[in-house]
mmCIF file of C-alpha atoms in Angstrom:
data_model
loop_
_atom_site.group_PDB
_atom_site.id
_atom_site.type_symbol
_atom_site.label_atom_id
_atom_site.label_comp_id
_atom_site.label_asym_id
_atom_site.label_seq_id
_atom_site.Cartn_x
_atom_site.Cartn_y
_atom_site.Cartn_z
ATOM 1 C CA MET A 107 0.000 0.000 0.000
ATOM 2 C CA VAL A 108 1.360 3.455 0.847
ATOM 3 C CA THR A 109 3.618 4.632 3.616
ATOM 4 C CA LYS A 110 3.102 7.649 5.882
ATOM 5 C CA GLN A 111 6.100 9.265 4.215
ATOM 6 C CA GLN A 112 4.465 8.973 0.780
ATOM 7 C CA LEU A 113 1.299 10.622 2.139
ATOM 8 C CA LYS A 114 3.034 13.771 3.433
ATOM 9 C CA GLY A 115 1.702 16.833 1.651
ATOM 10 C CA LEU A 116 -1.224 14.986 0.094
ATOM 11 C CA PRO A 117 -4.836 15.796 0.954
ATOM 12 C CA GLU A 118 -6.479 13.540 3.549
ATOM 13 C CA ASP A 119 -8.673 12.048 0.808
ATOM 14 C CA ALA A 120 -5.585 10.491 -0.790
ATOM 15 C CA ASP A 121 -5.058 8.028 2.080
ATOM 16 C CA LEU A 122 -6.215 4.599 0.878
ATOM 17 C CA ARG A 123 -6.242 3.287 4.449
ATOM 18 C CA ARG A 124 -9.066 5.576 5.569
ATOM 19 C CA ALA A 125 -12.566 4.163 5.179
ATOM 20 C CA ASP A 126 -13.906 7.548 4.023
ATOM 21 C CA SER A 127 -11.112 8.168 1.538
ATOM 22 C CA LEU A 128 -11.994 9.346 -1.971
ATOM 23 C CA ALA A 129 -8.979 7.444 -3.309
ATOM 24 C CA ARG A 130 -10.274 4.288 -1.647
ATOM 25 C CA GLU A 131 -13.711 4.827 -3.213
ATOM 26 C CA ILE A 132 -12.222 5.255 -6.683
ATOM 27 C CA PHE A 133 -9.995 2.215 -6.201
ATOM 28 C CA SER A 134 -13.026 0.194 -5.138
ATOM 29 C CA ASP A 135 -14.902 1.323 -8.245
ATOM 30 C CA ILE A 136 -12.206 0.397 -10.746
ATOM 31 C CA ALA A 137 -10.896 -2.759 -9.050
ATOM 32 C CA ASN A 138 -13.530 -5.073 -10.458
ATOM 33 C CA LYS A 139 -13.163 -7.484 -13.329
ATOM 34 C CA TRP A 140 -15.600 -5.731 -15.660
ATOM 35 C CA ALA A 141 -14.068 -2.281 -15.230
ATOM 36 C CA LEU A 142 -10.571 -3.628 -15.885
ATOM 37 C CA LEU A 143 -11.716 -5.541 -18.973
ATOM 38 C CA ILE A 144 -13.579 -2.498 -20.308
ATOM 39 C CA ILE A 145 -10.503 -0.316 -19.811
ATOM 40 C CA GLU A 146 -8.388 -2.895 -21.615
ATOM 41 C CA ALA A 147 -10.864 -3.146 -24.518
ATOM 42 C CA LEU A 148 -11.099 0.629 -24.906
ATOM 43 C CA GLY A 149 -7.335 0.922 -24.995
ATOM 44 C CA GLU A 150 -7.434 0.171 -28.692
ATOM 45 C CA GLY A 151 -9.577 3.234 -29.475
ATOM 46 C CA THR A 152 -13.180 4.345 -29.748
ATOM 47 C CA LEU A 153 -15.868 1.664 -29.556
ATOM 48 C CA ARG A 154 -19.631 1.635 -29.773
ATOM 49 C CA PHE A 155 -21.609 -0.110 -27.040
ATOM 50 C CA SER A 156 -22.285 -3.261 -29.082
ATOM 51 C CA ALA A 157 -18.652 -3.573 -30.180
ATOM 52 C CA LEU A 158 -17.511 -3.091 -26.608
ATOM 53 C CA ARG A 159 -19.928 -5.754 -25.414
ATOM 54 C CA ASN A 160 -18.495 -8.156 -28.017
ATOM 55 C CA GLU A 161 -14.937 -7.365 -26.843
ATOM 56 C CA VAL A 162 -15.685 -7.966 -23.154
ATOM 57 C CA GLU A 163 -16.681 -11.604 -23.213
ATOM 58 C CA GLY A 164 -19.363 -12.605 -20.730
ATOM 59 C CA VAL A 165 -20.462 -9.116 -19.666
ATOM 60 C CA SER A 166 -24.213 -8.546 -19.536
ATOM 61 C CA HIS A 167 -25.891 -5.465 -20.986
ATOM 62 C CA LYS A 168 -26.698 -4.299 -17.445
ATOM 63 C CA MET A 169 -23.155 -4.763 -16.076
ATOM 64 C CA LEU A 170 -21.591 -3.065 -19.092
ATOM 65 C CA THR A 171 -23.955 -0.103 -18.708
ATOM 66 C CA GLN A 172 -23.305 0.196 -14.957
ATOM 67 C CA ASN A 173 -19.543 0.008 -15.353
ATOM 68 C CA LEU A 174 -19.438 2.475 -18.241
ATOM 69 C CA ARG A 175 -21.450 4.965 -16.172
ATOM 70 C CA MET A 176 -19.107 4.500 -13.212
ATOM 71 C CA LEU A 177 -16.022 4.925 -15.422
ATOM 72 C CA GLU A 178 -17.549 8.032 -16.996
ATOM 73 C CA ARG A 179 -18.412 9.445 -13.539
ATOM 74 C CA ASN A 180 -14.790 8.962 -12.462
ATOM 75 C CA GLY A 181 -13.497 10.688 -15.606
ATOM 76 C CA LEU A 182 -11.894 7.596 -17.109
ATOM 77 C CA VAL A 183 -14.225 7.156 -20.086
ATOM 78 C CA GLU A 184 -15.818 9.736 -22.341
ATOM 79 C CA ARG A 185 -19.236 9.017 -23.841
ATOM 80 C CA THR A 186 -20.238 10.723 -27.094
ATOM 81 C CA VAL A 187 -23.791 10.618 -28.418
ATOM 82 C CA HIS A 188 -24.097 11.376 -32.135
ATOM 83 C CA PRO A 189 -27.436 12.922 -33.191
ATOM 84 C CA THR A 190 -28.527 10.216 -35.598
ATOM 85 C CA VAL A 191 -31.588 7.997 -35.729
ATOM 86 C CA PRO A 192 -31.093 5.754 -33.883
ATOM 87 C CA PRO A 193 -28.523 7.605 -31.752
ATOM 88 C CA ARG A 194 -24.951 6.373 -32.136
ATOM 89 C CA VAL A 195 -23.059 6.240 -28.836
ATOM 90 C CA GLU A 196 -19.302 5.848 -28.670
ATOM 91 C CA TYR A 197 -16.902 5.383 -25.766
ATOM 92 C CA VAL A 198 -13.222 6.269 -25.530
ATOM 93 C CA LEU A 199 -10.674 6.453 -22.726
ATOM 94 C CA THR A 200 -9.796 9.894 -21.382
ATOM 95 C CA PRO A 201 -6.152 10.773 -20.603
ATOM 96 C CA PRO A 202 -6.546 9.508 -16.999
ATOM 97 C CA GLY A 203 -8.204 6.374 -18.399
ATOM 98 C CA ARG A 204 -5.264 5.789 -20.750
ATOM 99 C CA ALA A 205 -2.872 6.232 -17.826
ATOM 100 C CA LEU A 206 -4.858 3.657 -15.856
ATOM 101 C CA ARG A 207 -4.716 1.307 -18.843
ATOM 102 C CA ALA A 208 -0.915 1.397 -18.634
ATOM 103 C CA VAL A 209 -1.215 0.224 -15.029
ATOM 104 C CA VAL A 210 -3.664 -2.526 -16.063
ATOM 105 C CA ASP A 211 -1.224 -3.614 -18.776
ATOM 106 C CA GLY A 212 1.493 -3.820 -16.113
ATOM 107 C CA MET A 213 -0.736 -6.014 -13.964
ATOM 108 C CA CYS A 214 -1.407 -8.281 -16.941
ATOM 109 C CA GLY A 215 2.324 -8.508 -17.609
ATOM 110 C CA TRP A 216 2.968 -9.382 -13.961
ATOM 111 C CA THR A 217 0.306 -12.113 -14.160
ATOM 112 C CA HIS A 218 1.850 -13.620 -17.289
ATOM 113 C CA ALA A 219 5.358 -13.469 -15.822
ATOM 114 C CA HIS A 220 4.347 -15.261 -12.613
ATOM 115 C CA LEU A 221 1.563 -17.529 -13.826
ATOM 116 C CA GLY A 222 3.624 -20.715 -13.513
ATOM 117 C CA ALA A 223 4.648 -19.960 -9.931
ATOM 118 C CA ILE A 224 1.082 -19.021 -8.980
ATOM 119 C CA GLU A 225 -0.349 -22.210 -10.486
ATOM 120 C CA ALA A 226 2.303 -24.325 -8.724
ATOM 121 C CA SER A 227 1.539 -22.658 -5.408
ATOM 122 C CA ARG A 228 -2.193 -23.215 -5.872
ATOM 123 C CA ASP A 229 -1.587 -26.874 -6.683
ATOM 124 C CA ARG A 230 0.489 -27.291 -3.501
ATOM 125 C CA PHE A 231 -2.064 -25.426 -1.395
ATOM 126 C CA ASP A 232 -5.103 -27.254 -2.774
ATOM 127 C CA GLY A 233 -3.209 -30.511 -2.467
#
């Protein structure tokens, strides 16, 4: 997590250890499998809802809608509605969303690098 030294000079809301922390709330929002998969899918560019749903395998219409709204609320995704009939809606990562995608890519790289060790440990643990 973070150390007290790293928190010096930061607003109180930046402390992830506090239950009422804004940073903790944002982390809780984005640290779910659908949000991470949506961020990864949008990393390739602008997608319409149906294309995004096809990219994120297994996500329901409801979960995709809820997560896109949450990501938009947190400033990670931008939603554009084009005035056509029917309306065309597109989603794209914002600059903070693209920065978060780099972190997600790092987590994916870590997973790939350590997958063998993790599987071996699980096998030993589950016996």
